[in-house]
CSV table of C-alpha atoms in Angstrom, one decimal:
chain,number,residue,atom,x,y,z
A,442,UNK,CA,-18.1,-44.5,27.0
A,443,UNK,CA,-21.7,-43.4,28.1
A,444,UNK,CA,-22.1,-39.8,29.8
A,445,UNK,CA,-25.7,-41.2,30.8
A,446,UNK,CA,-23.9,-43.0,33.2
A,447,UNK,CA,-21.9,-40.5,34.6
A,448,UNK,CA,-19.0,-41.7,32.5
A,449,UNK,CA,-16.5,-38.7,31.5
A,450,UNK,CA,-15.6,-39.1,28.1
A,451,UNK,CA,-12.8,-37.2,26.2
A,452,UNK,CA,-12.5,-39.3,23.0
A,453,UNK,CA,-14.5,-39.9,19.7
A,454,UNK,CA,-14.3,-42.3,17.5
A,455,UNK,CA,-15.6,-42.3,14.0
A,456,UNK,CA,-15.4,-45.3,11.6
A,457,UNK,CA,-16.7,-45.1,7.8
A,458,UNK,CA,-16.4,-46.7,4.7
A,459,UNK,CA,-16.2,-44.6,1.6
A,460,UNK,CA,-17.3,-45.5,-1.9
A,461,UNK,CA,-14.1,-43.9,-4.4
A,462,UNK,CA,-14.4,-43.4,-8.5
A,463,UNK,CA,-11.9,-44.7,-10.0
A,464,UNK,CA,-10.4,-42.5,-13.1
A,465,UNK,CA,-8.3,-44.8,-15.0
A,466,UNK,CA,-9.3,-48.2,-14.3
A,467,UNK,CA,-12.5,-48.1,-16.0
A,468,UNK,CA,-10.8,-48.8,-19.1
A,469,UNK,CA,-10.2,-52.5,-17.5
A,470,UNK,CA,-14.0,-52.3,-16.3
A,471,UNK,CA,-13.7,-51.7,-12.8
A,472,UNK,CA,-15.2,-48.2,-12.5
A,473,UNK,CA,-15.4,-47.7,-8.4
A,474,UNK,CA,-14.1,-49.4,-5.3
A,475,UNK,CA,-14.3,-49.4,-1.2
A,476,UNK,CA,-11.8,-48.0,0.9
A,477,UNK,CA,-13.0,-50.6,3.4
A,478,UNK,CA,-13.3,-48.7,7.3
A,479,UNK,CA,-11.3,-46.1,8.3
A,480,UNK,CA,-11.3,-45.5,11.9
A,481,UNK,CA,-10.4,-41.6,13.3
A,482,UNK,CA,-10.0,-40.4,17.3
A,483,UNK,CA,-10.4,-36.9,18.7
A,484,UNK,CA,-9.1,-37.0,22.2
A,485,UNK,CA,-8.1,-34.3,24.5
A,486,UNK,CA,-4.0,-34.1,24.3
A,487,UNK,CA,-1.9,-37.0,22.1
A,488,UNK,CA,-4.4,-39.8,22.2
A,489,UNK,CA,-2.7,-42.7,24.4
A,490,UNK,CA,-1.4,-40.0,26.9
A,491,UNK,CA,-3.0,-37.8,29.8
A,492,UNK,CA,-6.0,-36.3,28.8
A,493,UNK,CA,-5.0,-32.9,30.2
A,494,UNK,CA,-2.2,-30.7,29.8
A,495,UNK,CA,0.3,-29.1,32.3
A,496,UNK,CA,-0.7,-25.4,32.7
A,497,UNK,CA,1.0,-22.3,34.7
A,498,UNK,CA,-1.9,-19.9,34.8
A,499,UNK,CA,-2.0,-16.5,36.3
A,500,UNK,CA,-4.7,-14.3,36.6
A,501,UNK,CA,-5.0,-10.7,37.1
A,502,UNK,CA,-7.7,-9.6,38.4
A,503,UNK,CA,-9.2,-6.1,38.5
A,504,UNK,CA,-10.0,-4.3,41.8
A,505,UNK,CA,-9.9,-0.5,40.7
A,506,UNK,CA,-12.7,1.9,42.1
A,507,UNK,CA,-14.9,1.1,39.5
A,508,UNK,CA,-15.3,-2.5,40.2
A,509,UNK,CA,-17.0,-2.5,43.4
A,510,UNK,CA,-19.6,-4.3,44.7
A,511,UNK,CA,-21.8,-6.7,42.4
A,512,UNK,CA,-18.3,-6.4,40.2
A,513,UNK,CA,-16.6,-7.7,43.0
A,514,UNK,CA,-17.9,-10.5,44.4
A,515,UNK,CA,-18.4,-11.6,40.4
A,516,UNK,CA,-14.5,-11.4,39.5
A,517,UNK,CA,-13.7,-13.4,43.0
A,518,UNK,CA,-16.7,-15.8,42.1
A,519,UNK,CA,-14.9,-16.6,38.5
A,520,UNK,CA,-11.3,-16.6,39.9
A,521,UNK,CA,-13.0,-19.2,42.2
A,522,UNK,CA,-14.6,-21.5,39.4
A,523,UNK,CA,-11.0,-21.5,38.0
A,524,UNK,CA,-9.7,-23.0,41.2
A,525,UNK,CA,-12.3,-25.2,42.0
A,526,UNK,CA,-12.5,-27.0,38.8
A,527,UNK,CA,-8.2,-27.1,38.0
A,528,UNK,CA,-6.8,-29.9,38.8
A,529,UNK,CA,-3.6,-29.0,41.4
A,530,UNK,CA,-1.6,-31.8,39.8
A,531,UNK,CA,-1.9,-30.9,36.4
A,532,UNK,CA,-2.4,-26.8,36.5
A,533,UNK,CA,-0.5,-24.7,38.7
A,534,UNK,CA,-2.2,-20.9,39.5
A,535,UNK,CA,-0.4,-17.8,40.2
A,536,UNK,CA,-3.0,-14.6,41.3
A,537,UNK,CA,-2.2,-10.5,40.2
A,538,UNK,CA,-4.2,-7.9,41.3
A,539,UNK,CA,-4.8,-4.2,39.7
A,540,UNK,CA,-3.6,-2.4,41.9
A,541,UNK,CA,-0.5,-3.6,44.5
A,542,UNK,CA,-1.7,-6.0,47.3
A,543,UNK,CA,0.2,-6.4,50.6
A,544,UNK,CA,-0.5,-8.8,53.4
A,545,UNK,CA,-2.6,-6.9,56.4
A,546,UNK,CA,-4.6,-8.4,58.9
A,547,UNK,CA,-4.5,-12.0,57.8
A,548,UNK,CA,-5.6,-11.5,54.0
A,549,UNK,CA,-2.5,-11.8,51.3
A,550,UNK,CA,-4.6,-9.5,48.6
A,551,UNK,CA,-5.5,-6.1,50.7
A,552,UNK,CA,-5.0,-3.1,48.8
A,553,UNK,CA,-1.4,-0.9,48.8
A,554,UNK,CA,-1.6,2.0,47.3
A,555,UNK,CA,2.3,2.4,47.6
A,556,UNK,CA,4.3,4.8,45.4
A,557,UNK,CA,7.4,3.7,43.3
A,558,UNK,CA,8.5,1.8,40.3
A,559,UNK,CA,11.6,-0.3,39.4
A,560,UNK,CA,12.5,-1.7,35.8
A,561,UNK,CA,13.5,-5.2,37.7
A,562,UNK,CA,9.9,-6.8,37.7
A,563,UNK,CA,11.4,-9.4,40.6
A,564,UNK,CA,11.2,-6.2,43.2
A,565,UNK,CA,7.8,-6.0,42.8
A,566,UNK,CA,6.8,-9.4,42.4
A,567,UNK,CA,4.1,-10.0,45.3
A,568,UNK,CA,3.4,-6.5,45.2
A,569,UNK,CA,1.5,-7.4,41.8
A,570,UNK,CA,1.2,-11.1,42.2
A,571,UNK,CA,0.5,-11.6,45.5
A,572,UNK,CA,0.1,-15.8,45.4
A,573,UNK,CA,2.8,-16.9,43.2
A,574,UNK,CA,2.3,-20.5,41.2
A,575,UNK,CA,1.5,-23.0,43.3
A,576,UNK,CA,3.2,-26.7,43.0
A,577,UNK,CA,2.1,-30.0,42.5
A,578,UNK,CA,-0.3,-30.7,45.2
A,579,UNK,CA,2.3,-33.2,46.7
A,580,UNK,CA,1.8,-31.5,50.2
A,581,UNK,CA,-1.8,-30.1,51.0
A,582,UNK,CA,-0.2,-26.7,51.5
A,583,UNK,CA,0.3,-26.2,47.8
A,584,UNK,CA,-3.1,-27.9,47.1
A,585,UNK,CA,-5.3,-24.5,45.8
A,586,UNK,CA,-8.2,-26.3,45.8
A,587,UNK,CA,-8.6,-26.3,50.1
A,588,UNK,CA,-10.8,-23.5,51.0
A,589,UNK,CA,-8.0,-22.7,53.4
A,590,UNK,CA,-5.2,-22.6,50.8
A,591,UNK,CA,-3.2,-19.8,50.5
A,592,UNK,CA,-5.2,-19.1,46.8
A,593,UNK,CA,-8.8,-19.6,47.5
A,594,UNK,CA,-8.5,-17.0,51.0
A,595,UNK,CA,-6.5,-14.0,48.9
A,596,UNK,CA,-9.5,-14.9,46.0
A,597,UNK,CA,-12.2,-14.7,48.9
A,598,UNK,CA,-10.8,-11.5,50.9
A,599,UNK,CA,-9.2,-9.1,48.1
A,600,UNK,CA,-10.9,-5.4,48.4
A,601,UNK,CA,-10.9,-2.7,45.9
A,602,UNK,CA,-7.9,-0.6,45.6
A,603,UNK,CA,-8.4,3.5,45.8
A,604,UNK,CA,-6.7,6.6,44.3
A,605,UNK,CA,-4.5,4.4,41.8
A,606,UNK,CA,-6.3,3.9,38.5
A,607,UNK,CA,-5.8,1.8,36.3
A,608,UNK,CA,-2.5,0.1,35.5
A,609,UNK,CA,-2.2,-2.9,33.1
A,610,UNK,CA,1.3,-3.0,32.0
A,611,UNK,CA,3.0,-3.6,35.2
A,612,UNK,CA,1.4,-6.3,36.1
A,613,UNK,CA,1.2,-8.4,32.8
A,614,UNK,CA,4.8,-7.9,33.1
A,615,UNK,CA,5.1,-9.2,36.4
A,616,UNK,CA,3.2,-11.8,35.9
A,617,UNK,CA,5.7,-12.5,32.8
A,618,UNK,CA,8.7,-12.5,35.1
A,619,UNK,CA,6.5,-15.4,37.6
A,620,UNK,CA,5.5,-17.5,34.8
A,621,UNK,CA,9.7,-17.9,33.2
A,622,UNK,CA,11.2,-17.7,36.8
A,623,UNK,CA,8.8,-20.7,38.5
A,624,UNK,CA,6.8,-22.2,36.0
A,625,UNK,CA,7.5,-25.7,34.7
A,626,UNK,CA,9.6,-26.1,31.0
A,627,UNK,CA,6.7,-28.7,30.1
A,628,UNK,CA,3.6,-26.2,30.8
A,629,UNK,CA,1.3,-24.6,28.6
A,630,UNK,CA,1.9,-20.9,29.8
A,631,UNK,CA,-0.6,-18.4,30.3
A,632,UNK,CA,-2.2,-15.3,31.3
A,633,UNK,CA,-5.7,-14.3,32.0
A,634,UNK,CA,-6.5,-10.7,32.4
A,635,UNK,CA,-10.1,-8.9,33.8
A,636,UNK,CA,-10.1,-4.9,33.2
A,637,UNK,CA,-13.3,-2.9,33.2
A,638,UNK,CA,-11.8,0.3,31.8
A,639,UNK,CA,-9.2,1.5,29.9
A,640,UNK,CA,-5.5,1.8,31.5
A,641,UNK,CA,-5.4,5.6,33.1
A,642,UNK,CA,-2.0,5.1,35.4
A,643,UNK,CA,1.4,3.7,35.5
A,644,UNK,CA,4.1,3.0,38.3
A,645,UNK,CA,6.5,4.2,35.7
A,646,UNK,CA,7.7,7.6,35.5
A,647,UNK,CA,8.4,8.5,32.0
A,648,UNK,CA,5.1,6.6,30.9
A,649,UNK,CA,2.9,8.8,33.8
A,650,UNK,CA,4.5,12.0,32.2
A,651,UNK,CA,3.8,11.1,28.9
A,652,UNK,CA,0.1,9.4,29.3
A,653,UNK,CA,1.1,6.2,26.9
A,654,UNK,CA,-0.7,3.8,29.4
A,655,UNK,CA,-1.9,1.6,26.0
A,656,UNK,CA,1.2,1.7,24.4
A,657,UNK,CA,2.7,0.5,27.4
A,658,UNK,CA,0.2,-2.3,28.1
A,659,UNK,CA,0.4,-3.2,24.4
A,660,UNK,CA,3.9,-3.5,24.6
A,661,UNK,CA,4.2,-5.7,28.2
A,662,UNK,CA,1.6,-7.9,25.9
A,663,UNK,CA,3.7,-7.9,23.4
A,664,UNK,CA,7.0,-9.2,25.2
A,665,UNK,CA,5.2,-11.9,27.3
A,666,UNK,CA,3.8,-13.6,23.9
A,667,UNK,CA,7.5,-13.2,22.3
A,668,UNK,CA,8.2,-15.7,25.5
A,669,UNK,CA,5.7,-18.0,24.6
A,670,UNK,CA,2.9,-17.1,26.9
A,671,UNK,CA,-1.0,-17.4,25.7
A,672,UNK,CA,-2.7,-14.2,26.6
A,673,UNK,CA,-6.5,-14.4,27.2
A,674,UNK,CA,-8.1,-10.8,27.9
A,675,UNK,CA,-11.5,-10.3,29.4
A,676,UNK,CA,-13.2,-6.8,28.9
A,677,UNK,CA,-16.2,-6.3,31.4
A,678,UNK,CA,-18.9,-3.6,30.8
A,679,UNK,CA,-16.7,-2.0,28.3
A,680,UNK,CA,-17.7,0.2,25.2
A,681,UNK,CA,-16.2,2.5,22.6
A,682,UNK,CA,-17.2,5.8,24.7
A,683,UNK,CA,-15.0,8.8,25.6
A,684,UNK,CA,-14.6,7.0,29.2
A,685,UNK,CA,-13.0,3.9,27.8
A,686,UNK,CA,-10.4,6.0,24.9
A,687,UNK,CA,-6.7,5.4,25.0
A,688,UNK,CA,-5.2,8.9,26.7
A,689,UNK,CA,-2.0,8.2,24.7
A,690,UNK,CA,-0.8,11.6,23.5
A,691,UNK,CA,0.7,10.1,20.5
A,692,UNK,CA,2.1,7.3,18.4
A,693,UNK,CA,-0.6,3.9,17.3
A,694,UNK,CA,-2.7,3.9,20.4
A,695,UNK,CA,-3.7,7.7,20.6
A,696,UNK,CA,-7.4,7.7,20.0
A,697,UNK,CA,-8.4,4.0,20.1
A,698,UNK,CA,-10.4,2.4,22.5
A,699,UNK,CA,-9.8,-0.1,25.3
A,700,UNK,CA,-11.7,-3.3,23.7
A,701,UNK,CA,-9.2,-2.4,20.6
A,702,UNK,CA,-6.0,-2.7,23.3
A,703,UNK,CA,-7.6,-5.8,25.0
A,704,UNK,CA,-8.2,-7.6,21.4
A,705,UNK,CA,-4.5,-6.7,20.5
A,706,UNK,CA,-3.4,-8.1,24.0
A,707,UNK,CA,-4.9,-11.3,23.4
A,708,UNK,CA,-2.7,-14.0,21.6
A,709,UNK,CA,-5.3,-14.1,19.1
A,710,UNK,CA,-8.5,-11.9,18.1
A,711,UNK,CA,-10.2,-10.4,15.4
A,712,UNK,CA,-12.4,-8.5,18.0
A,713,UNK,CA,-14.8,-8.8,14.9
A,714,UNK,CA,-18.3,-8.3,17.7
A,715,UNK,CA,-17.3,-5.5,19.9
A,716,UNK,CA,-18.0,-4.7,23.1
A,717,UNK,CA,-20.6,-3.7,24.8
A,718,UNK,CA,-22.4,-7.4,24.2
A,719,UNK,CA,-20.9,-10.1,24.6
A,720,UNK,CA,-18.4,-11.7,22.5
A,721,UNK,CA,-16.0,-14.7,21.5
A,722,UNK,CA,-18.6,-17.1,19.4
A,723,UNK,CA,-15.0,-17.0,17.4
A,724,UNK,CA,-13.0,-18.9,19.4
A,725,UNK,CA,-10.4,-17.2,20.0
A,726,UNK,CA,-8.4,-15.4,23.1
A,727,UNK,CA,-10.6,-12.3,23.7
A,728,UNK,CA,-13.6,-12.3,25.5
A,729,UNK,CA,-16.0,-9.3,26.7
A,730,UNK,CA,-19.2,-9.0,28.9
A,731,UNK,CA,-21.4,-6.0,29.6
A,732,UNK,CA,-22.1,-5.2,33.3
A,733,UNK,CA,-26.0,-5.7,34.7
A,734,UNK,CA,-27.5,-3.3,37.0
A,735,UNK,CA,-28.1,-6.8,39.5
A,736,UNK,CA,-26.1,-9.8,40.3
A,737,UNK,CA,-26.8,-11.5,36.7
A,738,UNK,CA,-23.8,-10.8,35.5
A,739,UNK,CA,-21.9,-14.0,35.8
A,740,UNK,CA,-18.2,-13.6,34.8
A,741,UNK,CA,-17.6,-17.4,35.9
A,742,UNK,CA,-18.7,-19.1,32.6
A,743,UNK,CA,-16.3,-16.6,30.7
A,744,UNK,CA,-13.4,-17.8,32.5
A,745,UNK,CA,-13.8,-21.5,32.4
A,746,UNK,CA,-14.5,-21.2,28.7
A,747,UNK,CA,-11.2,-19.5,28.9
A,748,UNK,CA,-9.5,-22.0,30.7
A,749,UNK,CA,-10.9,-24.5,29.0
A,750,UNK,CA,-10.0,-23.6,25.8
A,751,UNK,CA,-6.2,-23.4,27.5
A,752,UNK,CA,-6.2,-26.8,29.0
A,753,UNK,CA,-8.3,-28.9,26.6
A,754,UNK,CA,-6.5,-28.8,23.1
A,755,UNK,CA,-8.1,-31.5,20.8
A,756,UNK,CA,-6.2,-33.4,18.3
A,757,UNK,CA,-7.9,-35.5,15.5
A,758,UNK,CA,-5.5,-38.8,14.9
A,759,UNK,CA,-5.9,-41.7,12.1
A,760,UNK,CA,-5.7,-45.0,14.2
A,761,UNK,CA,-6.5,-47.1,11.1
């Protein structure tokens, strides 16, 4: 396998003798020996199959009133990259938005700022995911990766919501209810979640009057990991300033900050960095980025190095 020549390699083999002291049998005057080669793979899934996994992925995107312009066109521009480089047979993509969508004038992601809440998340399900998972690419309607799909023109034409805030929970818990009702009992499940600011709203009454919006969040987190779900979280332009402090009025989340909810969200995160700057030379499921003043910002590599870690698990396997 030679990437020179445009090869695409996703196994590594290493083969080495090794030279072993021997404790006892120097009495008989043999005081080393060779194991002789041993030969080791590292290959993307069990070596032998498929080298990718089976994925249901939904992202939620953020589209409050504080991500507007260059914020924009740089969450659609990394929702893209996730399209364009999954493959439709393996992957299967589901797309929430912060806040409600509804279909109006030919674009499946335009903002509704509609009142009302439910506990059955399936009443609200393309109110919050909008493009639900798509299927195997069998048919090119459910193949995501036509510019024309039904994906790549709500990525391209979603607009910024107005006069809602910010409300995490209900869609993480939508997005739950998507993943167990359509995805595949084979798949990897996951969610990817973008928020610029701390959660300041909720469709739900009795968390509105009593201003727990990180609780709340922490706890729809919390369900969809006890289900098995991977949760990758994505802080952009946050910091540890008044503006970005859990309103809770009590109980674990009063006073915190929003890159401490968005660590805890993640399936795995020691949030050892911080935010602002940006961080995940760890590895794990959280991931932050500080905003530009221009259009440098590029929120694209974040999420493929998200999606990557998702899709590519490596496995190391004796074959000798």
């Amino acid at each position: 396998c030679d990437p020179s020549q445009g090869h695409v390699c996703n196994t590594l083999v290493v083969s080495s003798p090794a030279t072993v002291d021997y404790k006892f049998a120097p009495v008989l005057g043999v005081f080393e020996g060779s194991t002789g080669a041993r030969t080791a793979a590292a290959c993307k899934g069990a070596c032998g199959e498929p080298p990718e996994v089976p994925v249901d992925l939904v992202m939620i995107l953020d589209r409050t009133g504080s991500m507007n312009g260059v914020d924009t066109a740089n969450a659609r521009a990394a929702a893209d990259s996730v399209r364009t480089v999954y493959d439709p047979r393996l992957q299967w993509m589901g797309l929430g938005l912060l806040h409600r969508s509804k279909t109006e004038y030919g674009c499946i992601a335009r903002a509704n700022n509609a009142n009302g809440w439910t506990a059955d998340p399936a009443s609200g399900l393309r109110e919050w995911v909008p493009v639900g998972l798509t299927g195997t690419g069998a048919s090119f309607e459910q193949d995501y990766t036509r510019d024309d799909s039904a994906m790549a023109e709500a990525i391209s034409c979603f607009n910024n919501s107005s006069g809602q805030g910010t409300d995490i929970a209900d869609p993480v818990r939508v997005a739950t209810y998507e993943l167990e009702t359509y995805g595949r009992p084979e798949a990897v499940k996951a969610i990817l979640l973008l928020s610029d600011g701390k959660p300041n709203s909720s469709a739900n009454p009795s968390v509105e009057s009593s201003r727990n919006y990180c609780a709340d969040a922490h706890a729809a987190a919390q369900a969809a990991k006890a289900k098995g779900i991977e949760i990758y979280t994505v802080g952009f332009g946050l910091d540890v300033q008044q503006d970005h402090i859990c309103q809770d009025t009590y109980g674990d989340w009063k006073g915190k900050s929003a890159p401490d909810l968005l660590a805890a969200m993640a399936t795995s995160s020691a949030n050892d960095n911080g935010c602002p700057g940006t961080e995940n030379d760890d590895g794990d499921n959280y991931f932050c980025l500080p905003k530009t003043s221009g259009a440098s910002t590029d929120l694209s590599d974040v999420f493929k190095k998200a999606v990557a870690q998702l899709s590519g698990h490596s496995r190391l396997v004796d074959v000798d």
